[in-house]
Coordinates of N, CA, C and O in Angstrom, one line a residue:
M15 N 1.6 -3.7 19.8 CA 2.2 -3.9 18.1 C 1.7 -3.3 17.3 O 0.4 -3.1 17.8
K16 N 2.1 -3.5 16.8 CA 2.0 -1.6 15.7 C 2.1 -3.2 13.8 O 3.1 -3.8 13.7
A17 N 1.3 -2.8 12.9 CA 1.2 -3.4 11.9 C 2.0 -2.0 11.0 O 0.7 -1.3 11.0
R18 N 1.9 -2.2 10.0 CA 2.1 -1.5 8.6 C 2.0 -2.1 7.7 O 2.4 -2.9 6.7
V19 N 0.5 -1.7 6.6 CA 0.1 -2.1 5.3 C 0.5 -1.6 3.5 O 0.0 -0.3 4.6
T20 N 1.4 -1.8 2.9 CA 1.5 -0.6 2.5 C 0.9 -1.5 0.6 O 0.5 -3.0 0.8
V21 N -0.5 -0.8 0.5 CA -1.5 -0.9 -0.8 C -0.7 0.0 -2.2 O -0.8 0.9 -1.6
M22 N -1.2 -1.5 -2.8 CA -0.1 -0.2 -4.6 C -1.3 -0.9 -5.1 O -1.2 -2.4 -5.2
L23 N -1.4 -0.3 -6.3 CA -1.8 -1.0 -7.5 C -0.9 -2.2 -8.4 O 0.3 -1.6 -8.4
K24 N -1.3 -3.3 -8.8 CA -0.6 -4.0 -9.3 C -0.5 -3.7 -11.0 O -0.6 -2.5 -11.2
N25 N 1.2 -3.8 -11.2 CA 1.8 -4.1 -12.5 C 0.8 -4.3 -13.1 O -0.1 -4.7 -13.4
G26 N 0.4 -3.3 -14.4 CA -0.2 -3.1 -15.3 C -1.9 -2.6 -15.2 O -2.7 -2.5 -15.9
V27 N -2.0 -2.1 -13.8 CA -3.2 -2.0 -13.5 C -2.9 -0.1 -14.1 O -1.8 0.3 -13.5
L28 N -3.7 0.4 -14.6 CA -3.7 2.2 -15.4 C -3.2 2.4 -14.2 O -4.7 2.8 -12.8
D29 N -2.6 3.6 -13.1 CA -2.1 4.6 -12.4 C -3.0 5.8 -12.5 O -2.0 6.9 -12.8
P30 N -3.6 6.6 -12.8 CA -3.8 7.7 -13.2 C -3.9 8.8 -12.3 O -3.2 9.7 -12.9
Q31 N -3.7 8.5 -10.7 CA -2.9 10.0 -9.5 C -1.5 10.1 -10.3 O -0.4 10.9 -9.6
G32 N -1.0 8.4 -10.4 CA 0.2 8.1 -10.2 C 1.0 9.2 -11.5 O 2.0 9.8 -11.1
E33 N 0.3 9.0 -12.8 CA 0.9 9.8 -14.4 C 0.3 11.3 -13.7 O 0.9 12.0 -14.0
A34 N -0.5 11.7 -12.6 CA -1.3 13.1 -13.0 C 0.4 13.2 -11.9 O 0.8 15.1 -12.1
I35 N 0.8 13.1 -10.7 CA 1.7 13.6 -10.3 C 3.0 13.6 -11.2 O 3.7 14.3 -10.8
R36 N 3.5 12.3 -12.0 CA 4.1 12.4 -12.7 C 4.5 13.8 -13.9 O 5.3 14.4 -13.5
H37 N 3.5 14.5 -14.1 CA 3.3 14.9 -15.5 C 3.4 16.5 -14.1 O 4.5 17.1 -15.1
A38 N 2.9 16.6 -12.8 CA 3.3 17.4 -12.4 C 4.1 18.2 -11.6 O 5.1 19.0 -11.9
L39 N 5.4 16.5 -11.4 CA 6.8 17.0 -11.0 C 6.9 17.3 -12.4 O 8.5 18.3 -12.0
G40 N 7.3 17.6 -14.1 CA 7.1 17.6 -14.6 C 7.8 19.0 -15.0 O 8.5 19.9 -15.1
A41 N 6.4 19.7 -14.6 CA 6.2 21.0 -15.1 C 6.7 21.4 -13.4 O 6.9 22.8 -13.6
L42 N 6.7 21.5 -12.6 CA 7.8 21.6 -11.4 C 9.2 22.0 -11.9 O 10.4 22.1 -10.8
G43 N 9.9 21.4 -12.8 CA 11.4 21.0 -13.0 C 11.7 20.0 -12.5 O 13.0 20.1 -13.0
F44 N 11.3 18.6 -12.3 CA 11.9 18.1 -11.5 C 12.0 16.5 -12.9 O 11.2 15.9 -13.3
A45 N 12.9 17.1 -14.1 CA 13.0 16.0 -14.8 C 14.1 15.1 -14.8 O 14.1 14.5 -13.5
G46 N 13.2 13.2 -15.5 CA 13.8 12.7 -15.3 C 12.9 11.1 -14.8 O 13.6 10.6 -14.3
V47 N 11.9 12.1 -14.1 CA 10.9 10.4 -13.6 C 10.5 10.2 -14.5 O 8.9 10.6 -15.0
D48 N 10.4 8.9 -15.3 CA 10.2 8.2 -15.5 C 8.3 7.7 -15.5 O 7.6 7.3 -16.3
G49 N 8.3 7.5 -14.5 CA 6.6 7.3 -13.8 C 6.6 7.3 -12.5 O 7.5 7.2 -11.6
V50 N 5.7 7.2 -12.0 CA 4.9 6.6 -10.9 C 4.4 6.1 -10.6 O 3.0 6.4 -10.9
R51 N 3.9 5.7 -9.7 CA 3.5 4.4 -8.5 C 2.8 5.3 -7.2 O 3.5 5.3 -6.6
Q52 N 1.0 5.4 -7.6 CA 0.5 5.9 -6.0 C 0.1 5.4 -5.5 O -0.9 3.8 -6.2
G53 N 0.3 4.9 -4.2 CA -0.5 4.1 -3.1 C -0.4 4.3 -1.8 O -0.9 5.7 -2.1
K54 N -0.6 3.4 -0.9 CA -1.6 4.1 0.4 C -1.1 3.5 1.3 O -0.2 2.3 0.9
V55 N -0.4 3.7 3.0 CA 0.2 3.2 3.3 C -1.4 3.7 4.7 O -1.4 3.9 5.4
I56 N -1.4 2.5 5.4 CA -2.4 2.0 6.9 C -1.7 1.8 7.9 O -0.6 0.3 8.1
E57 N -1.7 2.0 9.1 CA -0.7 1.8 9.9 C -1.7 1.3 10.7 O -2.5 2.4 11.7
L58 N -1.9 0.2 11.7 CA -2.7 -0.9 12.7 C -2.1 -0.2 14.2 O -0.9 -0.9 14.2
D59 N -2.8 -0.5 15.7 CA -2.1 -0.6 16.6 C -2.9 -1.6 17.0 O -4.5 -1.7 16.9
L60 N -2.3 -2.9 17.5 CA -2.9 -4.0 17.8 C -2.9 -4.5 18.9 O -1.4 -4.2 19.7
A61 N -3.6 -5.2 19.7 CA -3.8 -5.9 21.0 C -2.7 -7.1 21.2 O -2.3 -7.7 21.9
A62 N -2.6 -7.4 20.3 CA -1.8 -8.9 19.9 C -0.4 -9.1 20.2 O 0.5 -8.0 20.1
T63 N -0.3 -10.2 20.7 CA 0.8 -9.9 21.5 C 1.9 -11.3 20.6 O 3.1 -11.7 20.7
D64 N 1.0 -12.0 19.9 CA 1.8 -13.1 18.7 C 1.8 -12.4 17.7 O 0.7 -12.3 16.8
R65 N 3.7 -12.2 17.1 CA 3.4 -11.7 16.0 C 2.9 -12.7 14.8 O 2.6 -12.1 13.9
T66 N 3.2 -13.9 14.9 CA 2.7 -14.9 13.8 C 0.6 -14.6 13.2 O 0.4 -14.4 12.7
A67 N 0.1 -14.6 14.9 CA -1.0 -14.3 14.6 C -1.4 -13.1 14.9 O -2.6 -12.8 13.6
A68 N -0.7 -12.1 14.4 CA -0.8 -10.2 14.3 C -0.5 -10.3 12.3 O -1.7 -9.8 12.0
E69 N 0.2 -11.3 12.4 CA 0.2 -11.1 10.7 C -1.0 -11.4 10.0 O -1.0 -11.2 9.1
A70 N -1.3 -13.0 10.8 CA -2.4 -13.9 10.0 C -3.5 -12.6 10.2 O -4.4 -12.7 8.5
D71 N -4.2 -12.4 10.9 CA -5.0 -11.4 11.5 C -4.8 -10.0 10.1 O -6.0 -9.7 9.9
V72 N -3.7 -9.3 10.4 CA -3.6 -8.4 9.5 C -3.6 -8.3 7.9 O -4.2 -8.0 7.2
K73 N -3.5 -9.9 7.9 CA -3.7 -10.3 6.3 C -5.1 -10.5 5.6 O -5.6 -9.9 4.9
A74 N -5.7 -11.2 6.7 CA -7.5 -11.2 6.9 C -7.6 -9.8 6.6 O -8.7 -9.8 5.9
M75 N -7.3 -9.0 7.1 CA -7.9 -7.8 6.9 C -7.8 -6.7 5.5 O -8.8 -6.3 5.4
C76 N -6.5 -7.3 5.5 CA -6.5 -6.7 3.4 C -7.7 -7.7 2.8 O -8.0 -6.8 2.1
E77 N -7.3 -8.8 3.4 CA -8.4 -9.3 1.5 C -9.7 -8.9 2.1 O -10.4 -8.8 1.0
K78 N -10.3 -8.8 3.8 CA -11.5 -8.4 3.5 C -12.2 -6.9 3.4 O -12.6 -6.8 3.4
L79 N -11.0 -6.1 3.4 CA -11.0 -4.6 3.3 C -10.4 -3.9 2.9 O -10.6 -2.7 2.0
L80 N -9.2 -3.5 3.4 CA -7.9 -3.0 3.3 C -7.2 -3.3 1.9 O -7.0 -1.8 1.6
A81 N -7.7 -3.7 1.1 CA -7.3 -3.8 -0.2 C -7.9 -4.4 -1.0 O -8.9 -5.0 -1.2
N82 N -8.4 -3.8 -2.1 CA -9.0 -4.8 -3.5 C -7.9 -4.8 -4.4 O -7.2 -5.5 -5.2
T83 N -8.5 -6.5 -3.9 CA -6.9 -7.6 -4.2 C -6.9 -7.4 -6.2 O -6.3 -8.6 -6.1
V84 N -8.0 -7.3 -6.3 CA -8.6 -7.7 -7.9 C -7.1 -6.9 -8.7 O -6.8 -7.6 -9.5
I85 N -7.1 -5.7 -8.3 CA -6.3 -4.7 -9.2 C -5.2 -4.4 -7.8 O -4.2 -3.7 -8.2
E86 N -5.1 -4.2 -6.7 CA -3.9 -3.6 -5.6 C -3.7 -5.5 -4.6 O -4.0 -6.2 -4.5
G87 N -1.9 -5.1 -4.8 CA -1.5 -5.8 -4.1 C -1.1 -5.0 -2.5 O -1.0 -3.7 -2.4
Y88 N -0.5 -6.2 -2.0 CA -0.6 -5.1 -0.5 C 0.8 -6.5 0.3 O 0.7 -7.2 0.1
K89 N 1.9 -5.3 1.2 CA 2.4 -5.6 1.7 C 2.5 -5.5 3.4 O 2.2 -4.9 3.9
V90 N 2.7 -6.4 4.2 CA 2.1 -6.6 5.8 C 3.5 -6.6 6.0 O 4.3 -7.2 6.9
E91 N 3.7 -5.5 7.4 CA 4.7 -5.3 8.5 C 4.5 -5.1 9.5 O 3.6 -4.4 9.7
I92 N 5.0 -6.0 10.8 CA 5.0 -6.4 11.9 C 6.1 -5.6 12.8 O 7.4 -6.2 12.9
L93 N 5.3 -4.5 13.1 CA 6.7 -3.3 13.8 C 6.6 -3.8 15.4 O 5.7 -4.4 16.2

C-alpha cells in the first residue's frame, strides 16, 4: 500500500520560497501569477493492508515528524 502526504504552509504564514518562485516566474515572462505557495510531497510505501489503520498511522507520522503542525497543514491520501 502507498500513501501520499502533501504538506503546505497554513494560510497566513509567510512563504518566502513561494514569493521567490512568483518573482522568478515574472522575470521569465510568465505574467499573471499573483501568488505561489510552495510545499512538499512525501510518498510512503507501507506494509499495512488495512486502509483505515494505514491512514491513522500516516496521520500520526505527520503529527510527530513529517509536518510542523504549528505552521503547516497536511493532507493524507492512501493509494
